[in-house]
């Protein structure tokens, strides 16, 4: 048994009194003895319950495969009037993943005991990633902007092996049939709480352009009930970036994953953090996972052996597991492209302070008005208004811009912390950032209103973050066109890690989900019953 493999097994035997930050811990159980490791044998294991993981679980279960789904976070059940999630300006320990304070940009300072909260900030060099943590993954915290890229933009940014027409006619409609996104209705957009969204809308019209009402997978009647005062506000004050408290959002835990569990074949194990993955001498897949409590303390370590392992821990989560496995020799022969071809989907976030006409406090959401700028068809931009739940009128709001970015980021192994760290340089998207800023200035009348300019501030310059991490185990360098890791029979990637950096100037969830459906068509048809 080689040294790295011995360490892997020792890691599986590690345990108590540790905080589960995603790093392997060498701790011992009380008394200094190695913790007992529970061993399990499974046919198929999925890591992660976001878009990719939930769809993978459902498709496997429907194909008659018993599947164990490992999710590091907790369930977040919501119903009208619930107080499941914290609020942006009244945060508590539910807001962040095992961190002693808030992680969301612009949060008020606070200190608390770490908790398995809903949002993780993955610190990188030159760029941090924000991502969901919990059963439902990013769908818990996302606004729900569900946008299909144009053919030209898809072709310019997605792997060449993917056929846009099949996405257009089959995979995108399939996802939309489940999430049922619809644009904001007139009566809601006309409500006083939606002043900020209307302002953006009106500026687009004034620029001679056509505003785009963003399809959102929410029940607008829940918003109406908030506006009538029947429910405490959540959507209608834009206070949903840490979760939508009244429900009505078709997150993947209540759609795809619930359907998977209803088959009786999918078992979702929450509070299970996958530390390492390896291939055993028989070519089976070994997963080292810790079951933790909500303080992050390890309760039990597990070694799970599977015939098929599906990685769907999100771009950062999946990539970190693969980079670690490659660096430590746990999976011999992993492609050299592991960790690379990563991009931030061209994300920029600006504050916009339209002098002379304040967007007001408590700005109604979700983000519902955008401009799709296809004037350069194969290099388009998407500009979106982002409401903020300011408790008082600060006269400002936010706008986001997206475009196609070169996937030049890379996750690199850090032996000191036994983790993989993202490396990004601001030069990679500097030109795109300037283009987005210039277009915003044109459209928002960055011009002159009442004799004064309307200030736009690019917050990404001083706080480089993205909500849209893409890549790290991409189709081509690392995986075949269906997410099979090259030369690793039974190992699959089926999430945002497959996509090299951009989804054609759109928010990525619809494309991630459509790609996951497409991949599972092929895997169910060809691999179920043969590979596993
Ligand atoms: C604040 C915010 C707003 C957003 N708004 C939008 C939007 O409006 N529209 C849009 O299209 N996109 C939006 N996104 C992006 C979208 O959420 C992601 O692109 C999408 O969720 C990625 O899907 P995925 O399946 O790749 O991974 P995820 O949805 O991130 O799911 C990965 C899952 O794996 C789990 N996991 C990770 N590591 C481990 C581990 N080691 N062990 C066990 N489990 C693990 C995580 O807890 C998570 O549940 C937003 C993101 C954020 C953060």
mmCIF file with all atom_site columns, N, CA and C in Angstrom, residues 87-116:
data_model
loop_
_atom_site.group_PDB
_atom_site.id
_atom_site.type_symbol
_atom_site.label_atom_id
_atom_site.label_alt_id
_atom_site.label_comp_id
_atom_site.label_asym_id
_atom_site.label_entity_id
_atom_site.label_seq_id
_atom_site.pdbx_PDB_ins_code
_atom_site.Cartn_x
_atom_site.Cartn_y
_atom_site.Cartn_z
_atom_site.occupancy
_atom_site.B_iso_or_equiv
_atom_site.pdbx_formal_charge
_atom_site.auth_seq_id
_atom_site.auth_comp_id
_atom_site.auth_asym_id
_atom_site.auth_atom_id
_atom_site.pdbx_PDB_model_num
ATOM 1  N N  . UNK A 1 87  ? -31.994 37.294 7.536  1.00 0.00 ? 87  UNK A N  1
ATOM 2  C CA . UNK A 1 87  ? -32.187 38.419 6.620  1.00 0.00 ? 87  UNK A CA 1
ATOM 3  C C  . UNK A 1 87  ? -30.863 39.133 6.411  1.00 0.00 ? 87  UNK A C  1
ATOM 4  N N  . UNK A 1 88  ? -30.725 39.754 5.245  1.00 0.00 ? 88  UNK A N  1
ATOM 5  C CA . UNK A 1 88  ? -29.418 40.312 4.879  1.00 0.00 ? 88  UNK A CA 1
ATOM 6  C C  . UNK A 1 88  ? -28.896 41.302 5.910  1.00 0.00 ? 88  UNK A C  1
ATOM 7  N N  . UNK A 1 89  ? -29.760 42.166 6.439  1.00 0.00 ? 89  UNK A N  1
ATOM 8  C CA . UNK A 1 89  ? -29.285 43.164 7.393  1.00 0.00 ? 89  UNK A CA 1
ATOM 9  C C  . UNK A 1 89  ? -29.587 42.783 8.841  1.00 0.00 ? 89  UNK A C  1
ATOM 10 N N  . UNK A 1 90  ? -30.031 41.544 9.071  1.00 0.00 ? 90  UNK A N  1
ATOM 11 C CA . UNK A 1 90  ? -30.173 41.001 10.434 1.00 0.00 ? 90  UNK A CA 1
ATOM 12 C C  . UNK A 1 90  ? -29.633 39.583 10.417 1.00 0.00 ? 90  UNK A C  1
ATOM 13 N N  . UNK A 1 91  ? -28.362 39.458 10.124 1.00 0.00 ? 91  UNK A N  1
ATOM 14 C CA . UNK A 1 91  ? -27.831 38.104 9.950  1.00 0.00 ? 91  UNK A CA 1
ATOM 15 C C  . UNK A 1 91  ? -27.558 37.438 11.288 1.00 0.00 ? 91  UNK A C  1
ATOM 16 N N  . UNK A 1 92  ? -27.550 36.113 11.253 1.00 0.00 ? 92  UNK A N  1
ATOM 17 C CA . UNK A 1 92  ? -27.132 35.315 12.404 1.00 0.00 ? 92  UNK A CA 1
ATOM 18 C C  . UNK A 1 92  ? -26.369 34.120 11.853 1.00 0.00 ? 92  UNK A C  1
ATOM 19 N N  . UNK A 1 93  ? -26.064 33.180 12.732 1.00 0.00 ? 93  UNK A N  1
ATOM 20 C CA . UNK A 1 93  ? -25.142 32.112 12.333 1.00 0.00 ? 93  UNK A CA 1
ATOM 21 C C  . UNK A 1 93  ? -25.667 31.232 11.208 1.00 0.00 ? 93  UNK A C  1
ATOM 22 N N  . UNK A 1 94  ? -26.953 31.311 10.894 1.00 0.00 ? 94  UNK A N  1
ATOM 23 C CA . UNK A 1 94  ? -27.490 30.533 9.769  1.00 0.00 ? 94  UNK A CA 1
ATOM 24 C C  . UNK A 1 94  ? -26.969 31.047 8.419  1.00 0.00 ? 94  UNK A C  1
ATOM 25 N N  . UNK A 1 95  ? -26.356 32.247 8.431  1.00 0.00 ? 95  UNK A N  1
ATOM 26 C CA . UNK A 1 95  ? -26.006 32.904 7.163  1.00 0.00 ? 95  UNK A CA 1
ATOM 27 C C  . UNK A 1 95  ? -24.739 32.371 6.514  1.00 0.00 ? 95  UNK A C  1
ATOM 28 N N  . UNK A 1 96  ? -23.880 31.686 7.257  1.00 0.00 ? 96  UNK A N  1
ATOM 29 C CA . UNK A 1 96  ? -22.598 31.332 6.643  1.00 0.00 ? 96  UNK A CA 1
ATOM 30 C C  . UNK A 1 96  ? -22.173 29.917 7.013  1.00 0.00 ? 96  UNK A C  1
ATOM 31 N N  . UNK A 1 97  ? -21.465 29.328 6.087  1.00 0.00 ? 97  UNK A N  1
ATOM 32 C CA . UNK A 1 97  ? -21.003 27.952 6.244  1.00 0.00 ? 97  UNK A CA 1
ATOM 33 C C  . UNK A 1 97  ? -19.754 27.917 7.133  1.00 0.00 ? 97  UNK A C  1
ATOM 34 N N  . UNK A 1 98  ? -19.950 27.464 8.372  1.00 0.00 ? 98  UNK A N  1
ATOM 35 C CA . UNK A 1 98  ? -18.845 27.225 9.308  1.00 0.00 ? 98  UNK A CA 1
ATOM 36 C C  . UNK A 1 98  ? -17.823 28.355 9.338  1.00 0.00 ? 98  UNK A C  1
ATOM 37 N N  . UNK A 1 99  ? -18.344 29.554 9.504  1.00 0.00 ? 99  UNK A N  1
ATOM 38 C CA . UNK A 1 99  ? -17.525 30.768 9.536  1.00 0.00 ? 99  UNK A CA 1
ATOM 39 C C  . UNK A 1 99  ? -18.044 31.611 10.701 1.00 0.00 ? 99  UNK A C  1
ATOM 40 N N  . UNK A 1 100 ? -17.140 32.268 11.446 1.00 0.00 ? 100 UNK A N  1
ATOM 41 C CA . UNK A 1 100 ? -17.620 32.995 12.638 1.00 0.00 ? 100 UNK A CA 1
ATOM 42 C C  . UNK A 1 100 ? -18.210 34.371 12.355 1.00 0.00 ? 100 UNK A C  1
ATOM 43 N N  . UNK A 1 101 ? -18.656 34.636 11.144 1.00 0.00 ? 101 UNK A N  1
ATOM 44 C CA . UNK A 1 101 ? -19.267 35.921 10.827 1.00 0.00 ? 101 UNK A CA 1
ATOM 45 C C  . UNK A 1 101 ? -19.848 35.886 9.427  1.00 0.00 ? 101 UNK A C  1
ATOM 46 N N  . UNK A 1 102 ? -20.438 37.005 8.979  1.00 0.00 ? 102 UNK A N  1
ATOM 47 C CA . UNK A 1 102 ? -21.063 37.033 7.647  1.00 0.00 ? 102 UNK A CA 1
ATOM 48 C C  . UNK A 1 102 ? -20.032 36.884 6.532  1.00 0.00 ? 102 UNK A C  1
ATOM 49 N N  . UNK A 1 103 ? -20.458 36.298 5.418  1.00 0.00 ? 103 UNK A N  1
ATOM 50 C CA . UNK A 1 103 ? -19.551 36.142 4.276  1.00 0.00 ? 103 UNK A CA 1
ATOM 51 C C  . UNK A 1 103 ? -20.039 36.908 3.053  1.00 0.00 ? 103 UNK A C  1
ATOM 52 N N  . UNK A 1 104 ? -21.272 37.382 3.095  1.00 0.00 ? 104 UNK A N  1
ATOM 53 C CA . UNK A 1 104 ? -21.813 38.060 1.915  1.00 0.00 ? 104 UNK A CA 1
ATOM 54 C C  . UNK A 1 104 ? -21.290 39.497 1.842  1.00 0.00 ? 104 UNK A C  1
ATOM 55 N N  . UNK A 1 105 ? -20.907 39.908 0.656  1.00 0.00 ? 105 UNK A N  1
ATOM 56 C CA . UNK A 1 105 ? -20.374 41.249 0.449  1.00 0.00 ? 105 UNK A CA 1
ATOM 57 C C  . UNK A 1 105 ? -21.374 42.303 0.929  1.00 0.00 ? 105 UNK A C  1
ATOM 58 N N  . UNK A 1 106 ? -20.883 43.277 1.679  1.00 0.00 ? 106 UNK A N  1
ATOM 59 C CA . UNK A 1 106 ? -21.745 44.374 2.114  1.00 0.00 ? 106 UNK A CA 1
ATOM 60 C C  . UNK A 1 106 ? -22.502 44.087 3.401  1.00 0.00 ? 106 UNK A C  1
ATOM 61 N N  . UNK A 1 107 ? -22.264 42.919 4.021  1.00 0.00 ? 107 UNK A N  1
ATOM 62 C CA . UNK A 1 107 ? -22.965 42.590 5.268  1.00 0.00 ? 107 UNK A CA 1
ATOM 63 C C  . UNK A 1 107 ? -22.459 43.467 6.405  1.00 0.00 ? 107 UNK A C  1
ATOM 64 N N  . UNK A 1 108 ? -23.343 43.715 7.366  1.00 0.00 ? 108 UNK A N  1
ATOM 65 C CA . UNK A 1 108 ? -22.909 44.416 8.568  1.00 0.00 ? 108 UNK A CA 1
ATOM 66 C C  . UNK A 1 108 ? -22.051 43.457 9.390  1.00 0.00 ? 108 UNK A C  1
ATOM 67 N N  . UNK A 1 109 ? -21.030 43.991 10.091 1.00 0.00 ? 109 UNK A N  1
ATOM 68 C CA . UNK A 1 109 ? -20.159 43.087 10.851 1.00 0.00 ? 109 UNK A CA 1
ATOM 69 C C  . UNK A 1 109 ? -20.907 42.377 11.988 1.00 0.00 ? 109 UNK A C  1
ATOM 70 N N  . UNK A 1 110 ? -20.531 41.155 12.261 1.00 0.00 ? 110 UNK A N  1
ATOM 71 C CA . UNK A 1 110 ? -21.128 40.376 13.349 1.00 0.00 ? 110 UNK A CA 1
ATOM 72 C C  . UNK A 1 110 ? -20.192 39.209 13.659 1.00 0.00 ? 110 UNK A C  1
ATOM 73 N N  . UNK A 1 111 ? -20.337 38.679 14.848 1.00 0.00 ? 111 UNK A N  1
ATOM 74 C CA . UNK A 1 111 ? -19.542 37.508 15.241 1.00 0.00 ? 111 UNK A CA 1
ATOM 75 C C  . UNK A 1 111 ? -20.496 36.485 15.835 1.00 0.00 ? 111 UNK A C  1
ATOM 76 N N  . UNK A 1 112 ? -20.301 35.231 15.492 1.00 0.00 ? 112 UNK A N  1
ATOM 77 C CA . UNK A 1 112 ? -21.129 34.169 16.063 1.00 0.00 ? 112 UNK A CA 1
ATOM 78 C C  . UNK A 1 112 ? -20.362 32.854 16.068 1.00 0.00 ? 112 UNK A C  1
ATOM 79 N N  . UNK A 1 113 ? -20.965 31.867 16.734 1.00 0.00 ? 113 UNK A N  1
ATOM 80 C CA . UNK A 1 113 ? -20.383 30.518 16.741 1.00 0.00 ? 113 UNK A CA 1
ATOM 81 C C  . UNK A 1 113 ? -20.665 29.884 15.382 1.00 0.00 ? 113 UNK A C  1
ATOM 82 N N  . UNK A 1 114 ? -19.643 29.324 14.729 1.00 0.00 ? 114 UNK A N  1
ATOM 83 C CA . UNK A 1 114 ? -19.866 28.780 13.385 1.00 0.00 ? 114 UNK A CA 1
ATOM 84 C C  . UNK A 1 114 ? -20.989 27.755 13.346 1.00 0.00 ? 114 UNK A C  1
ATOM 85 N N  . UNK A 1 115 ? -21.651 27.724 12.196 1.00 0.00 ? 115 UNK A N  1
ATOM 86 C CA . UNK A 1 115 ? -22.822 26.884 11.995 1.00 0.00 ? 115 UNK A CA 1
ATOM 87 C C  . UNK A 1 115 ? -22.806 26.415 10.538 1.00 0.00 ? 115 UNK A C  1
ATOM 88 N N  . UNK A 1 116 ? -23.518 25.340 10.281 1.00 0.00 ? 116 UNK A N  1
ATOM 89 C CA . UNK A 1 116 ? -23.603 24.846 8.899  1.00 0.00 ? 116 UNK A CA 1
ATOM 90 C C  . UNK A 1 116 ? -24.617 25.703 8.125  1.00 0.00 ? 116 UNK A C  1
#
